[in-house]
mmCIF file of C-alpha atoms in Angstrom:
data_model
loop_
_atom_site.group_PDB
_atom_site.id
_atom_site.type_symbol
_atom_site.label_atom_id
_atom_site.label_comp_id
_atom_site.label_asym_id
_atom_site.label_seq_id
_atom_site.Cartn_x
_atom_site.Cartn_y
_atom_site.Cartn_z
ATOM 1 C CA MET A 1 153.299 52.504 158.497
ATOM 2 C CA SER A 2 155.366 49.364 159.077
ATOM 3 C CA ILE A 3 154.002 45.839 158.655
ATOM 4 C CA TRP A 4 154.871 45.094 162.242
ATOM 5 C CA THR A 5 153.619 48.368 163.664
ATOM 6 C CA GLU A 6 150.286 47.426 162.056
ATOM 7 C CA LEU A 7 150.237 44.764 164.786
ATOM 8 C CA THR A 8 150.996 47.146 167.621
ATOM 9 C CA GLY A 9 148.772 46.282 170.558
ATOM 10 C CA VAL A 10 147.986 42.807 169.215
ATOM 11 C CA ASP A 11 149.137 39.845 171.294
ATOM 12 C CA PHE A 12 150.530 37.578 168.575
ATOM 13 C CA SER A 13 153.073 34.816 168.144
ATOM 14 C CA LEU A 14 155.136 33.872 165.125
ATOM 15 C CA GLY A 15 156.510 30.355 164.868
ATOM 16 C CA MET A 16 156.788 27.108 162.967
ATOM 17 C CA VAL A 17 154.225 24.289 162.990
ATOM 18 C CA ASP A 18 155.130 20.782 161.823
ATOM 19 C CA ALA A 19 152.460 20.030 159.201
ATOM 20 C CA ALA A 20 153.121 16.318 158.626
ATOM 21 C CA GLY A 21 156.807 16.943 158.058
ATOM 22 C CA VAL A 22 156.561 20.375 156.397
ATOM 23 C CA PRO A 23 157.716 23.148 158.749
ATOM 24 C CA THR A 24 155.089 25.833 158.297
ATOM 25 C CA ARG A 25 155.465 29.478 159.323
ATOM 26 C CA SER A 26 152.385 30.672 161.152
ATOM 27 C CA LEU A 27 151.357 33.938 162.767
ATOM 28 C CA ARG A 28 148.692 33.450 165.418
ATOM 29 C CA ALA A 29 146.666 36.047 167.276
ATOM 30 C CA GLY A 30 143.365 36.316 169.126
ATOM 31 C CA HIS A 31 140.819 33.926 170.580
ATOM 32 C CA GLY A 32 137.520 32.533 169.340
ATOM 33 C CA GLU A 33 136.554 30.566 166.265
ATOM 34 C CA PRO A 34 139.594 30.032 164.032
ATOM 35 C CA VAL A 35 140.089 32.040 160.848
ATOM 36 C CA VAL A 36 142.915 30.954 158.532
ATOM 37 C CA PHE A 37 144.354 33.454 156.032
ATOM 38 C CA LEU A 38 146.045 32.193 152.813
ATOM 39 C CA HIS A 39 148.101 34.402 150.482
ATOM 40 C CA GLY A 40 148.715 34.284 146.730
ATOM 41 C CA THR A 41 151.422 33.002 144.359
ATOM 42 C CA SER A 42 154.950 33.825 145.635
ATOM 43 C CA GLY A 43 153.360 35.670 148.568
ATOM 44 C CA HIS A 44 153.672 35.308 152.336
ATOM 45 C CA LEU A 45 151.679 35.838 155.511
ATOM 46 C CA GLU A 46 152.529 39.552 155.754
ATOM 47 C CA ALA A 47 149.863 40.056 153.073
ATOM 48 C CA PHE A 48 147.368 40.124 155.957
ATOM 49 C CA ALA A 49 149.164 42.545 158.284
ATOM 50 C CA ARG A 50 146.353 45.095 157.823
ATOM 51 C CA ASN A 51 143.668 42.531 158.664
ATOM 52 C CA ILE A 52 144.884 40.604 161.690
ATOM 53 C CA PRO A 53 144.455 43.558 164.122
ATOM 54 C CA ALA A 54 140.790 43.971 163.143
ATOM 55 C CA HIS A 55 139.998 40.249 163.372
ATOM 56 C CA ALA A 56 142.059 39.210 166.419
ATOM 57 C CA PRO A 57 139.732 40.804 169.006
ATOM 58 C CA HIS A 58 136.974 38.451 167.808
ATOM 59 C CA TYR A 59 138.655 35.373 166.277
ATOM 60 C CA GLU A 60 141.655 33.079 166.614
ATOM 61 C CA CYS A 61 143.639 34.187 163.579
ATOM 62 C CA HIS A 62 146.155 32.035 161.723
ATOM 63 C CA ALA A 63 148.083 33.543 158.812
ATOM 64 C CA ILE A 64 150.399 30.968 157.256
ATOM 65 C CA ASP A 65 152.987 30.703 154.510
ATOM 66 C CA LEU A 66 151.663 28.170 151.991
ATOM 67 C CA LEU A 67 153.622 25.117 150.889
ATOM 68 C CA GLY A 68 156.910 26.186 149.271
ATOM 69 C CA HIS A 69 156.259 29.849 150.060
ATOM 70 C CA GLY A 70 157.699 32.369 152.484
ATOM 71 C CA TYR A 71 159.645 30.546 155.195
ATOM 72 C CA THR A 72 157.571 27.357 155.035
ATOM 73 C CA GLY A 73 159.292 24.142 153.902
ATOM 74 C CA LYS A 74 160.040 23.685 150.226
ATOM 75 C CA PRO A 75 159.940 19.995 149.320
ATOM 76 C CA ASP A 76 161.214 19.166 145.861
ATOM 77 C CA TYR A 77 158.075 18.390 143.856
ATOM 78 C CA PRO A 78 155.690 20.536 141.772
ATOM 79 C CA TYR A 79 153.231 22.466 143.930
ATOM 80 C CA GLU A 80 149.947 21.556 142.264
ATOM 81 C CA ILE A 81 146.645 22.249 143.989
ATOM 82 C CA PRO A 82 146.234 18.788 145.603
ATOM 83 C CA ARG A 83 149.617 19.318 147.292
ATOM 84 C CA TYR A 84 148.471 22.666 148.704
ATOM 85 C CA VAL A 85 145.210 21.088 149.866
ATOM 86 C CA GLU A 86 147.075 18.268 151.603
ATOM 87 C CA HIS A 87 149.448 20.729 153.269
ATOM 88 C CA LEU A 88 146.627 22.970 154.510
ATOM 89 C CA VAL A 89 144.669 20.041 155.939
ATOM 90 C CA ASN A 90 147.847 18.802 157.608
ATOM 91 C CA TYR A 91 148.369 22.260 159.100
ATOM 92 C CA LEU A 92 144.790 22.313 160.444
ATOM 93 C CA ASP A 93 145.346 18.899 162.040
ATOM 94 C CA ALA A 94 148.713 19.898 163.524
ATOM 95 C CA ALA A 95 147.267 23.137 164.941
ATOM 96 C CA GLY A 96 144.258 21.297 166.390
ATOM 97 C CA LEU A 97 141.765 23.148 164.182
ATOM 98 C CA ARG A 98 138.752 20.952 163.522
ATOM 99 C CA ARG A 99 136.566 23.479 161.638
ATOM 100 C CA VAL A 100 137.656 26.911 160.402
ATOM 101 C CA HIS A 101 136.742 30.008 158.460
ATOM 102 C CA LEU A 102 139.016 30.169 155.392
ATOM 103 C CA VAL A 103 140.141 33.443 153.793
ATOM 104 C CA GLY A 104 142.114 32.980 150.581
ATOM 105 C CA GLU A 105 143.591 35.613 148.277
ATOM 106 C CA SER A 106 144.521 34.665 144.675
ATOM 107 C CA LEU A 107 146.238 31.241 144.906
ATOM 108 C CA GLY A 108 145.054 31.075 148.517
ATOM 109 C CA GLY A 109 141.458 31.380 147.304
ATOM 110 C CA TRP A 110 142.012 28.640 144.763
ATOM 111 C CA VAL A 111 143.291 26.322 147.499
ATOM 112 C CA ALA A 112 140.571 27.355 149.956
ATOM 113 C CA ALA A 113 137.816 26.663 147.414
ATOM 114 C CA ARG A 114 139.171 23.172 146.785
ATOM 115 C CA VAL A 115 139.403 22.457 150.511
ATOM 116 C CA ALA A 116 135.837 23.703 151.022
ATOM 117 C CA GLY A 117 134.568 21.392 148.288
ATOM 118 C CA GLU A 118 136.579 18.322 149.259
ATOM 119 C CA HIS A 119 136.478 18.703 153.042
ATOM 120 C CA PRO A 120 133.174 20.495 153.758
ATOM 121 C CA GLN A 121 133.220 19.337 157.373
ATOM 122 C CA ARG A 122 136.388 21.389 157.965
ATOM 123 C CA VAL A 123 135.120 24.719 156.568
ATOM 124 C CA ARG A 124 132.651 26.902 158.432
ATOM 125 C CA SER A 125 132.785 29.765 155.915
ATOM 126 C CA LEU A 126 134.822 30.768 152.883
ATOM 127 C CA GLN A 127 136.153 34.074 151.597
ATOM 128 C CA LEU A 128 137.620 34.262 148.083
ATOM 129 C CA LEU A 129 139.596 37.458 147.436
ATOM 130 C CA ALA A 130 140.583 37.895 143.774
ATOM 131 C CA ALA A 131 140.749 34.111 143.759
ATOM 132 C CA GLY A 132 142.671 32.262 141.070
ATOM 133 C CA GLY A 133 141.842 28.984 139.396
ATOM 134 C CA MET A 134 138.940 29.887 137.135
ATOM 135 C CA VAL A 135 140.798 30.498 133.881
ATOM 136 C CA ALA A 136 144.079 29.793 132.112
ATOM 137 C CA ASN A 137 145.022 33.075 130.444
ATOM 138 C CA PRO A 138 148.423 32.653 128.698
ATOM 139 C CA GLU A 139 149.193 36.379 128.826
ATOM 140 C CA VAL A 140 148.541 36.628 132.580
ATOM 141 C CA MET A 141 150.413 33.375 133.273
ATOM 142 C CA GLN A 142 153.450 34.584 131.330
ATOM 143 C CA ARG A 143 153.398 37.956 133.112
ATOM 144 C CA LEU A 144 153.371 36.245 136.513
ATOM 145 C CA LYS A 145 156.078 33.780 135.537
ATOM 146 C CA THR A 146 158.383 36.355 133.943
ATOM 147 C CA SER A 147 158.057 39.036 136.614
ATOM 148 C CA THR A 148 158.588 36.570 139.469
ATOM 149 C CA THR A 149 161.508 34.806 137.779
ATOM 150 C CA HIS A 150 163.318 38.074 137.031
ATOM 151 C CA ALA A 151 162.813 39.287 140.607
ATOM 152 C CA VAL A 152 164.085 36.007 142.086
ATOM 153 C CA HIS A 153 167.072 35.470 139.810
ATOM 154 C CA THR A 154 168.332 39.066 139.827
ATOM 155 C CA ASP A 155 169.655 40.732 142.948
ATOM 156 C CA ASP A 156 167.975 44.016 142.071
ATOM 157 C CA ILE A 157 165.419 44.955 144.680
ATOM 158 C CA GLU A 158 163.638 47.207 142.193
ATOM 159 C CA LEU A 159 162.494 44.087 140.314
ATOM 160 C CA THR A 160 160.855 42.853 143.520
ATOM 161 C CA ARG A 161 159.187 46.249 143.871
ATOM 162 C CA ARG A 162 157.844 46.004 140.312
ATOM 163 C CA ARG A 163 156.526 42.494 141.009
ATOM 164 C CA LEU A 164 154.575 43.846 143.987
ATOM 165 C CA GLU A 165 153.429 46.930 142.098
ATOM 166 C CA LEU A 166 151.766 44.644 139.560
ATOM 167 C CA LEU A 167 149.260 43.729 142.273
ATOM 168 C CA MET A 168 148.110 47.176 143.358
ATOM 169 C CA TYR A 169 145.854 49.845 141.921
ATOM 170 C CA ASP A 170 147.772 52.574 143.778
ATOM 171 C CA ALA A 171 151.307 51.211 144.182
ATOM 172 C CA GLU A 172 152.688 54.434 145.633
ATOM 173 C CA ARG A 173 150.192 54.168 148.489
ATOM 174 C CA ASP A 174 150.272 50.416 149.121
ATOM 175 C CA VAL A 175 153.759 49.112 148.250
ATOM 176 C CA SER A 176 155.979 50.139 151.161
ATOM 177 C CA ASP A 177 159.758 49.859 151.257
ATOM 178 C CA GLU A 178 159.388 47.366 154.108
ATOM 179 C CA LEU A 179 157.022 45.134 152.143
ATOM 180 C CA VAL A 180 159.509 45.141 149.263
ATOM 181 C CA GLU A 181 162.360 44.266 151.648
ATOM 182 C CA VAL A 182 160.393 41.385 153.228
ATOM 183 C CA ARG A 183 159.604 39.875 149.842
ATOM 184 C CA HIS A 184 163.124 40.475 148.503
ATOM 185 C CA ARG A 185 164.594 38.488 151.411
ATOM 186 C CA ILE A 186 162.125 35.648 150.840
ATOM 187 C CA TYR A 187 162.834 35.585 147.099
ATOM 188 C CA HIS A 188 166.577 35.277 147.697
ATOM 189 C CA GLN A 189 166.636 32.312 150.053
ATOM 190 C CA PRO A 190 168.696 29.593 148.273
ATOM 191 C CA GLU A 191 165.853 27.080 148.728
ATOM 192 C CA PHE A 192 163.324 29.511 147.267
ATOM 193 C CA VAL A 193 165.499 30.105 144.205
ATOM 194 C CA ARG A 194 166.090 26.382 143.768
ATOM 195 C CA ASN A 195 162.393 25.504 144.037
ATOM 196 C CA LEU A 196 161.008 28.343 141.934
ATOM 197 C CA PRO A 197 160.021 26.017 139.039
ATOM 198 C CA ASN A 198 157.982 23.968 141.539
ATOM 199 C CA LEU A 199 156.271 27.124 142.829
ATOM 200 C CA LEU A 200 155.489 28.452 139.353
ATOM 201 C CA CYS A 201 154.285 25.163 137.858
ATOM 202 C CA LEU A 202 150.665 26.394 137.837
ATOM 203 C CA GLN A 203 151.738 28.987 135.259
ATOM 204 C CA GLU A 204 152.415 26.141 132.783
ATOM 205 C CA MET A 205 149.340 25.602 130.593
ATOM 206 C CA GLU A 206 149.090 21.824 130.851
ATOM 207 C CA VAL A 207 149.564 21.842 134.625
ATOM 208 C CA ARG A 208 147.168 24.731 135.144
ATOM 209 C CA GLN A 209 144.447 23.183 132.997
ATOM 210 C CA ARG A 210 144.316 20.005 135.045
ATOM 211 C CA ASN A 211 144.119 22.001 138.301
ATOM 212 C CA LEU A 212 141.432 24.538 137.327
ATOM 213 C CA LEU A 213 138.315 24.883 139.454
ATOM 214 C CA ARG A 214 135.500 23.065 137.662
ATOM 215 C CA PRO A 215 131.788 23.878 138.049
ATOM 216 C CA GLU A 216 131.145 20.453 139.540
ATOM 217 C CA GLN A 217 133.795 21.169 142.197
ATOM 218 C CA LEU A 218 132.380 24.599 143.023
ATOM 219 C CA GLU A 219 128.883 23.123 143.358
ATOM 220 C CA LEU A 220 130.227 20.967 146.203
ATOM 221 C CA ILE A 221 130.952 24.031 148.340
ATOM 222 C CA LYS A 222 128.322 24.216 151.067
ATOM 223 C CA ALA A 223 129.893 26.882 153.278
ATOM 224 C CA PRO A 224 128.592 30.457 153.095
ATOM 225 C CA THR A 225 130.959 32.212 150.701
ATOM 226 C CA LEU A 226 132.035 35.800 150.198
ATOM 227 C CA VAL A 227 133.603 36.654 146.826
ATOM 228 C CA ILE A 228 135.522 39.949 146.686
ATOM 229 C CA TRP A 229 137.089 41.379 143.549
ATOM 230 C CA GLY A 230 138.781 44.617 142.525
ATOM 231 C CA HIS A 231 137.500 46.439 139.454
ATOM 232 C CA GLN A 232 141.142 46.978 138.446
ATOM 233 C CA ASN A 233 142.328 43.423 139.188
ATOM 234 C CA PRO A 234 145.211 43.018 136.698
ATOM 235 C CA PHE A 235 144.928 39.223 136.679
ATOM 236 C CA GLY A 236 141.216 38.766 136.062
ATOM 237 C CA ASP A 237 138.208 40.757 134.886
ATOM 238 C CA VAL A 238 134.921 41.209 136.745
ATOM 239 C CA PRO A 239 133.030 38.580 134.670
ATOM 240 C CA GLU A 240 135.439 35.975 136.092
ATOM 241 C CA ALA A 241 134.344 36.930 139.601
ATOM 242 C CA GLN A 242 130.706 36.821 138.559
ATOM 243 C CA ARG A 243 131.104 33.307 137.162
ATOM 244 C CA LEU A 244 132.824 32.225 140.366
ATOM 245 C CA ALA A 245 130.042 33.611 142.567
ATOM 246 C CA GLU A 246 127.315 32.163 140.358
ATOM 247 C CA ALA A 247 128.881 28.694 140.509
ATOM 248 C CA ILE A 248 128.981 28.531 144.330
ATOM 249 C CA PRO A 249 125.501 27.890 145.740
ATOM 250 C CA ASN A 250 125.527 30.097 148.858
ATOM 251 C CA SER A 251 127.717 33.013 147.847
ATOM 252 C CA GLU A 252 127.647 36.786 147.568
ATOM 253 C CA LEU A 253 129.829 39.008 145.381
ATOM 254 C CA HIS A 254 131.270 42.397 146.316
ATOM 255 C CA LEU A 255 133.204 44.533 143.832
ATOM 256 C CA PHE A 256 135.703 47.082 145.133
ATOM 257 C CA GLY A 257 136.486 50.217 143.127
ATOM 258 C CA GLU A 258 140.034 51.590 142.796
ATOM 259 C CA CYS A 259 141.332 48.154 143.779
ATOM 260 C CA GLY A 260 143.709 45.670 142.156
ATOM 261 C CA HIS A 261 144.660 42.158 143.249
ATOM 262 C CA TRP A 262 145.054 42.674 147.029
ATOM 263 C CA PRO A 263 141.616 43.906 148.197
ATOM 264 C CA GLN A 264 142.338 42.975 151.824
ATOM 265 C CA HIS A 265 145.377 45.268 151.773
ATOM 266 C CA GLU A 266 144.402 48.022 149.350
ATOM 267 C CA GLN A 267 140.885 48.501 150.778
ATOM 268 C CA HIS A 268 141.555 47.102 154.228
ATOM 269 C CA GLU A 269 139.050 49.231 156.140
ATOM 270 C CA ARG A 270 136.197 48.308 153.813
ATOM 271 C CA TYR A 271 137.322 44.692 153.652
ATOM 272 C CA ASN A 272 137.708 44.304 157.421
ATOM 273 C CA THR A 273 134.220 45.669 158.068
ATOM 274 C CA LEU A 274 132.673 43.438 155.407
ATOM 275 C CA SER A 275 134.579 40.358 156.579
ATOM 276 C CA LEU A 276 133.616 40.808 160.224
ATOM 277 C CA GLU A 277 129.955 41.293 159.300
ATOM 278 C CA PHE A 278 130.082 38.158 157.146
ATOM 279 C CA LEU A 279 131.856 36.089 159.805
ATOM 280 C CA GLY A 280 129.419 37.277 162.448
ATOM 281 C CA ALA A 281 126.461 36.260 160.304
ATOM 282 C CA THR A 282 127.840 32.738 159.851
ATOM 283 C CA ASN A 283 128.094 32.048 163.590
#
C-alpha cells in the first residue's frame, strides 16, 4: 500500500502556508472542526497517511511539517521547544484556525503539550502519542542523534531504512519502500543537511534539560487529553506514559500491545477508532 494510495478517495490539497515568514508544508483534507497532526523528530507529515482518510469525513485535517522538518523552512537557529511553539501558533494564525484539536506524536506531542499549557484558548483537545519531553535519557538521545546523523550524511538508503525501523515493532510490516524513499529525499536536501545540528539540538543534554516538560507546565493543560503509548516503544517505557497521564488533570491513558513509537501508523485501525471516539466526546 502506497502512502498516497492511502488517500485514495480523499479530497485533499498539499501546499505551502506562510507562517510568519516560515514556508510551511501542509496537507489539508475534510471539513468540520480543525484537527492538526504533528510528527516526531526528523519526521514529516506522511507519518499520518493512515489517519487522514479516517478523520477527513468528520474533521478539517491539517498535517504539517514542523519547523526545520520535511519541506518546511529551515531558519538557521537551534530548534528548541519555544521555537516550535511559536511556529505552530503562527501556522494556526496563518491558516485562520482559532481553536483546534492537536494530535502530536513524539516531538509533536512535546510541542502540542506546551501549546496546550501556554495557549489553552487555542486547544480544544489534545492527543499525545508516544510523546517526548518527559525525560532526558542519554542512551536514547545518543541513539537518535547517531542514527539520524548517519542516515543524513551518508547516501546509503539502507541507513534511512534502519532509522525508520527503529520506530516500529514490526518493521517488515510497517516500513514500506516508499516511506523510506520519502524520508531519504527529505534527509538529503542540502538545507536539511546543513541545518541538522539545529534539528537535533534537543538531543544535547543541556538543551534538552531546559526544554523538558515540567509538572507545573502539565498542570496548566485544561483540554481533555488522550495519552497513547506502545508497550514496545523503544524510546520510552510505560511508566513514562503513566507519569505523563497522571500529571495532566483531564487525561486518559491507553497502552497498545505489539506497538513501538508510531502507534497511529502501526495500530492505525485501533488508533483511528479511539481518536474519533475521543474527538466526538469533546464536541
